[in-house]
Coordinates of C-alpha atoms in Angstrom, one line a residue:
M1 CA 168.5 48.4 40.7
A2 CA 166.2 46.5 38.2
A3 CA 169.2 44.6 36.8
D4 CA 170.2 43.5 40.3
V5 CA 166.7 42.2 41.0
V6 CA 166.7 40.3 37.7
V7 CA 170.1 38.8 38.5
A8 CA 169.0 37.8 42.0
L9 CA 165.8 36.1 40.6
V10 CA 167.7 34.2 37.9
G11 CA 170.1 33.0 40.6
L12 CA 167.3 31.8 42.8
A13 CA 165.6 30.0 39.9
L14 CA 168.9 28.2 39.2
L15 CA 169.2 27.3 43.0
L16 CA 165.6 26.0 43.0
A17 CA 166.0 23.9 39.9
G18 CA 169.4 22.6 40.9
S19 CA 168.4 21.6 44.4
H20 CA 165.3 19.8 42.9
W21 CA 167.4 17.8 40.6
L22 CA 170.0 17.1 43.3
V23 CA 167.4 15.9 45.7
A24 CA 165.5 13.9 43.1
G25 CA 168.6 12.1 41.9
S26 CA 170.0 11.3 45.3
S27 CA 166.6 10.1 46.6
R28 CA 166.0 7.8 43.7
L29 CA 169.6 6.4 43.8
A30 CA 169.3 5.8 47.6
A31 CA 165.9 4.1 47.2
R32 CA 167.3 1.8 44.5
R33 CA 170.1 0.8 46.7
G34 CA 167.8 -0.1 49.6
M35 CA 168.4 2.8 51.9
S36 CA 165.9 3.5 54.7
P37 CA 163.3 6.2 54.1
V38 CA 164.3 7.7 57.4
V39 CA 167.9 8.2 56.1
V40 CA 166.4 9.7 52.9
G41 CA 164.2 12.1 54.8
A42 CA 166.6 13.1 57.6
V43 CA 169.9 13.0 55.9
I44 CA 169.7 13.1 52.1
L45 CA 166.6 15.4 51.8
G46 CA 167.5 17.5 54.9
F47 CA 171.1 18.0 53.8
G48 CA 170.4 18.1 50.1
T49 CA 167.8 20.9 50.3
S50 CA 170.3 22.9 52.4
M51 CA 172.9 22.9 49.6
P52 CA 171.8 26.4 48.4
E53 CA 172.5 27.8 51.9
L54 CA 175.9 26.1 51.9
V55 CA 177.0 27.3 48.4
V56 CA 175.6 30.8 48.9
G57 CA 177.2 31.1 52.3
V58 CA 180.6 29.9 51.1
T59 CA 180.5 32.0 48.0
A60 CA 179.7 35.1 50.0
A61 CA 182.4 34.4 52.6
A62 CA 185.0 33.8 49.9
Q63 CA 184.1 37.2 48.4
G64 CA 184.7 38.8 51.8
D65 CA 181.1 39.1 53.0
P66 CA 180.3 36.3 55.6
A67 CA 177.4 38.4 56.9
L68 CA 175.3 37.5 53.9
G69 CA 175.9 33.8 54.4
L70 CA 175.4 33.8 58.2
G71 CA 172.3 36.0 58.0
G72 CA 171.0 33.5 55.4
I73 CA 171.5 30.6 57.9
V74 CA 169.6 32.4 60.7
G75 CA 166.8 33.5 58.4
S76 CA 166.5 30.1 56.7
N77 CA 166.3 28.3 60.1
A78 CA 163.5 30.7 61.1
A79 CA 161.8 30.3 57.8
N80 CA 161.9 26.5 58.0
M81 CA 160.2 26.4 61.4
G82 CA 157.8 29.3 60.9
L83 CA 157.1 29.7 57.2
V84 CA 157.7 26.2 55.7
L85 CA 156.4 24.1 58.6
G86 CA 153.5 26.4 59.0
V87 CA 152.4 26.2 55.4
A88 CA 152.9 22.4 55.4
A89 CA 150.7 22.0 58.6
L90 CA 148.1 24.2 57.1
A91 CA 148.0 22.0 54.0
S92 CA 147.7 18.8 56.0
P93 CA 148.0 17.9 59.7
I94 CA 151.5 16.4 60.6
A95 CA 151.9 13.6 63.1
A96 CA 155.2 13.2 64.9
D97 CA 156.2 9.6 65.6
R98 CA 159.2 8.1 67.5
S99 CA 161.5 8.5 64.5
A100 CA 160.6 12.2 64.1
W101 CA 161.1 12.8 67.9
W102 CA 164.6 11.2 67.6
R103 CA 165.6 14.1 65.4
V104 CA 164.2 16.9 67.6
P105 CA 167.1 16.9 70.2
A106 CA 169.8 17.2 67.5
S107 CA 167.9 20.0 65.8
L108 CA 167.4 21.9 69.1
V109 CA 171.0 21.5 70.1
A110 CA 172.3 22.6 66.6
V111 CA 170.1 25.7 66.4
G112 CA 170.8 26.5 70.1
L113 CA 174.6 26.1 69.7
F114 CA 174.7 28.3 66.6
G115 CA 172.5 30.9 68.1
G116 CA 174.4 30.9 71.4
L117 CA 177.7 31.5 69.6
L118 CA 176.1 34.5 67.8
L119 CA 174.7 35.8 71.1
T120 CA 177.9 35.5 73.1
G121 CA 180.4 36.8 70.6
G122 CA 178.6 38.5 67.8
T123 CA 181.5 37.8 65.4
L124 CA 182.2 34.1 65.0
Q125 CA 185.9 33.1 64.9
R126 CA 187.4 30.1 63.2
W127 CA 187.7 28.0 66.3
E128 CA 183.9 28.4 66.8
G129 CA 183.5 27.2 63.2
G130 CA 185.5 24.2 64.2
V131 CA 183.2 23.6 67.2
L132 CA 180.2 23.7 64.8
L133 CA 181.8 21.2 62.5
V134 CA 182.7 18.8 65.3
A135 CA 179.1 19.0 66.5
M136 CA 177.9 18.2 62.9
V137 CA 179.8 14.9 63.1
G138 CA 178.0 14.1 66.4
A139 CA 174.6 15.1 65.0
T140 CA 175.1 12.9 61.9
W141 CA 176.0 9.9 64.2
W142 CA 172.9 10.6 66.3
L143 CA 170.7 10.7 63.2
L144 CA 172.0 7.4 61.9
R145 CA 171.2 5.8 65.2
D146 CA 167.5 6.5 64.5
P147 CA 165.4 3.4 65.5
G148 CA 164.0 3.4 62.0
V149 CA 167.4 3.2 60.5
A150 CA 168.5 0.3 62.7
G151 CA 165.7 -1.9 61.5
G152 CA 166.2 -0.9 57.9
K153 CA 162.7 0.6 57.7
G154 CA 161.1 4.0 57.8
S155 CA 158.9 5.0 60.6
A156 CA 155.8 4.2 58.7
G157 CA 157.3 2.1 55.8
E158 CA 156.9 5.1 53.5
P159 CA 158.8 5.4 50.2
P160 CA 160.9 8.6 49.8
P161 CA 159.2 11.5 48.1
L162 CA 161.0 11.1 44.8
D163 CA 158.8 13.4 42.8
D164 CA 155.3 14.9 42.8
G165 CA 153.8 12.8 40.1
S166 CA 153.5 15.8 37.7
P167 CA 157.0 16.5 36.3
S168 CA 157.5 19.8 34.4
A169 CA 158.6 19.9 30.8
L170 CA 162.1 20.6 31.9
D171 CA 162.1 17.5 34.1
R172 CA 160.7 15.4 31.3
W173 CA 163.5 16.6 29.0
L174 CA 166.1 15.9 31.7
D175 CA 164.7 12.4 32.3
G176 CA 165.0 11.6 28.6
A177 CA 168.5 13.1 28.4
V178 CA 169.9 11.1 31.3
R179 CA 168.3 7.9 30.0
R180 CA 170.1 8.4 26.7
L181 CA 173.4 9.3 28.3
A182 CA 173.6 6.5 30.8
P183 CA 172.0 3.5 32.4
R184 CA 169.4 4.1 35.1
S185 CA 171.7 4.4 38.2
R186 CA 174.3 6.3 36.3
G187 CA 171.5 8.5 35.0
E188 CA 170.7 9.6 38.5
M189 CA 174.4 10.5 38.9
W190 CA 174.1 12.8 35.9
R191 CA 171.0 14.3 37.4
M192 CA 172.8 15.0 40.7
T193 CA 175.8 16.5 38.8
L194 CA 173.6 18.8 36.8
G195 CA 171.7 19.8 40.0
L196 CA 175.0 20.6 41.8
A197 CA 176.2 22.6 38.9
G198 CA 172.9 24.6 38.9
I199 CA 173.3 25.2 42.6
V200 CA 176.9 26.5 42.3
V201 CA 176.1 28.8 39.4
G202 CA 172.8 30.0 40.9
A203 CA 174.6 30.8 44.2
Q204 CA 177.2 32.9 42.5
V205 CA 174.6 34.8 40.4
S206 CA 172.2 35.3 43.4
V207 CA 175.0 36.5 45.7
D208 CA 176.0 39.1 43.0
G209 CA 172.4 40.2 42.7
F210 CA 171.7 40.4 46.4
T211 CA 174.9 42.3 47.3
G212 CA 174.0 44.7 44.4
I213 CA 170.6 45.3 45.9
A214 CA 172.0 45.9 49.4
A215 CA 174.6 48.4 48.0
R216 CA 172.0 50.4 46.1
L217 CA 169.6 50.5 49.0
G218 CA 172.3 51.3 51.5
I219 CA 171.5 48.4 53.9
A220 CA 173.7 45.8 55.5
T221 CA 174.1 42.6 53.6
G222 CA 173.4 40.7 56.9
L223 CA 169.9 42.0 56.9
V224 CA 169.5 41.0 53.2
G225 CA 170.6 37.5 54.2
L226 CA 168.1 37.4 57.1
S227 CA 165.2 38.2 54.7
L228 CA 165.6 37.9 51.0
V229 CA 168.3 35.3 50.9
A230 CA 166.7 33.3 53.7
V231 CA 163.4 33.0 52.0
G232 CA 165.0 32.3 48.6
T233 CA 167.2 29.5 49.8
S234 CA 164.3 28.0 51.8
L235 CA 162.3 27.5 48.6
P236 CA 163.7 23.9 48.1
E237 CA 162.5 23.0 51.6
L238 CA 159.1 24.5 50.9
A239 CA 158.8 22.7 47.5
T240 CA 159.9 19.3 49.1
A241 CA 157.5 19.8 52.0
L242 CA 154.6 20.4 49.6
V243 CA 155.5 17.4 47.5
G244 CA 155.7 15.3 50.7
I245 CA 152.2 16.5 51.8
R246 CA 150.8 16.0 48.3
R247 CA 152.0 12.4 48.4
G248 CA 150.7 11.8 51.9
Q249 CA 154.2 11.6 53.5
P250 CA 154.2 14.4 56.2
L251 CA 156.7 12.6 58.4
L252 CA 159.4 13.0 55.7
T253 CA 158.5 16.6 55.5
L254 CA 159.1 17.1 59.2
G255 CA 162.3 15.0 59.0
N256 CA 163.5 17.1 56.1
L257 CA 163.0 20.4 58.0
L258 CA 164.7 19.2 61.2
G259 CA 167.6 17.8 59.2
S260 CA 167.9 21.0 57.2
N261 CA 168.2 23.1 60.4
I262 CA 170.9 20.8 61.7
F263 CA 172.9 21.1 58.5
N264 CA 172.4 24.8 58.2
S265 CA 173.5 25.6 61.8
L266 CA 176.4 23.2 62.1
A267 CA 177.8 22.4 58.6
V268 CA 177.0 25.6 56.7
G269 CA 177.7 27.8 59.7
G270 CA 181.0 26.0 60.5
I271 CA 182.3 26.1 56.9
V272 CA 181.3 29.7 56.3
V273 CA 183.2 30.8 59.5
M274 CA 186.2 28.7 58.6
V275 CA 186.4 30.4 55.2
R276 CA 186.0 33.9 56.8
P277 CA 185.2 34.8 60.4
G278 CA 182.3 37.3 60.7
G279 CA 178.9 38.2 62.2
I280 CA 175.6 39.2 60.8
G281 CA 175.4 43.0 61.5
S282 CA 175.5 45.7 64.1
E283 CA 175.6 45.1 67.8
G284 CA 171.9 44.6 68.3
T285 CA 171.2 42.5 65.2
P286 CA 172.6 39.2 66.5
W287 CA 170.4 39.3 69.6
V288 CA 167.2 40.0 67.7
A289 CA 167.9 37.6 64.8
A290 CA 169.2 34.7 67.0
G291 CA 166.4 35.2 69.4
A292 CA 163.8 35.0 66.7
M293 CA 165.5 31.8 65.3
I294 CA 165.6 30.1 68.6
G295 CA 162.2 31.3 69.6
L296 CA 160.6 29.8 66.4
M297 CA 162.4 26.5 66.9
L298 CA 161.1 26.3 70.5
L299 CA 157.6 27.3 69.4
A300 CA 157.5 24.5 66.8
V301 CA 158.7 21.9 69.3
A302 CA 156.2 23.1 71.9
L303 CA 153.4 22.8 69.4
L304 CA 154.5 19.4 68.3
A305 CA 154.4 18.2 72.0
T306 CA 151.0 19.7 72.9
R307 CA 149.2 16.3 72.8
R308 CA 150.9 13.3 74.4
S309 CA 148.5 10.8 72.9
R310 CA 148.9 12.1 69.3
P311 CA 151.9 14.5 69.1
G312 CA 152.1 16.6 65.9
L313 CA 150.7 19.7 64.3
E314 CA 147.1 20.5 63.5
R315 CA 146.1 23.2 60.9
W316 CA 145.5 25.9 63.6
E317 CA 149.1 25.2 64.9
G318 CA 150.4 25.8 61.4
A319 CA 148.7 29.1 61.5
V320 CA 150.3 29.9 64.8
L321 CA 153.7 29.2 63.3
L322 CA 153.0 31.4 60.3
G323 CA 151.9 34.2 62.7
G324 CA 155.0 33.8 64.8
Y325 CA 157.2 34.1 61.7
A326 CA 155.3 37.1 60.4
A327 CA 155.6 38.8 63.9
A328 CA 159.4 38.0 64.1
L329 CA 160.4 39.2 60.7
P330 CA 159.7 43.0 61.2
F331 CA 161.8 43.0 64.4
I332 CA 164.7 41.4 62.5
L333 CA 164.5 44.0 59.7
M334 CA 164.1 46.9 62.0
S335 CA 167.3 45.9 63.9

């Protein structure tokens, strides 16, 4: 049991480091090529920080255990809206401008579609995975129609959150290594490649650890995905959110989380089901889990819209989101 826990923690550490390097490299490269901060926040950061969910889900499905990946998607979406957004709002109030609201419908539809398929069928088939992937194409088109993208500017002219201003020793070593290996732009490609490699290796290691924990405890891997895997793979979103708050860029934090839920629900869900059809547990589990995911998404949107004159989240609303997540998690585990 102890060995499985160590393996799972090592895998999560690799996932976190890899996703940090991938997001940092892609953000810097996009900024140097003049891409809009809205695209960086909604697409590159939102999708990039969801790479752990994608690789963990595909790895688990390829090994014959889609429940771990699908449970991780549901749990990660719930954690994004309850845990991560709640912590971010507690750290600093978050305003929602026109650009942020542009992403809300796509995120609502994505989470609702994925949750609805779980509720109606329990076990997702490959054709339903195809529906999710087609919806992903439509969601990407919608995001790129963002008013901020059309004008080539972010909603507030903010630069993308490339780093937190206090790189670790490992980051400083990596910066020096990529500068020696290649020119600046190619150096970011090296960073992205190393990040992707860390995510892939970390996913394989963490899946082995988590499935070992589930086997030894005698619990369904779907429930492990809903809890341990979900929180672990949401760490990149949490880290990116705190960096954005620290640098005074809460709008990119909100865009990142909304984009992450879209990518989790449609792209990750679709690919996992195409690799191997499956569900997340016993007959009652999909109802409780999907209900919690959709409920937290609706709660977050309702709190964002409480004030027409200044929509967004205050600190007390962040506490409400954290309370909602804490209240929902035991019901998921008991199911």
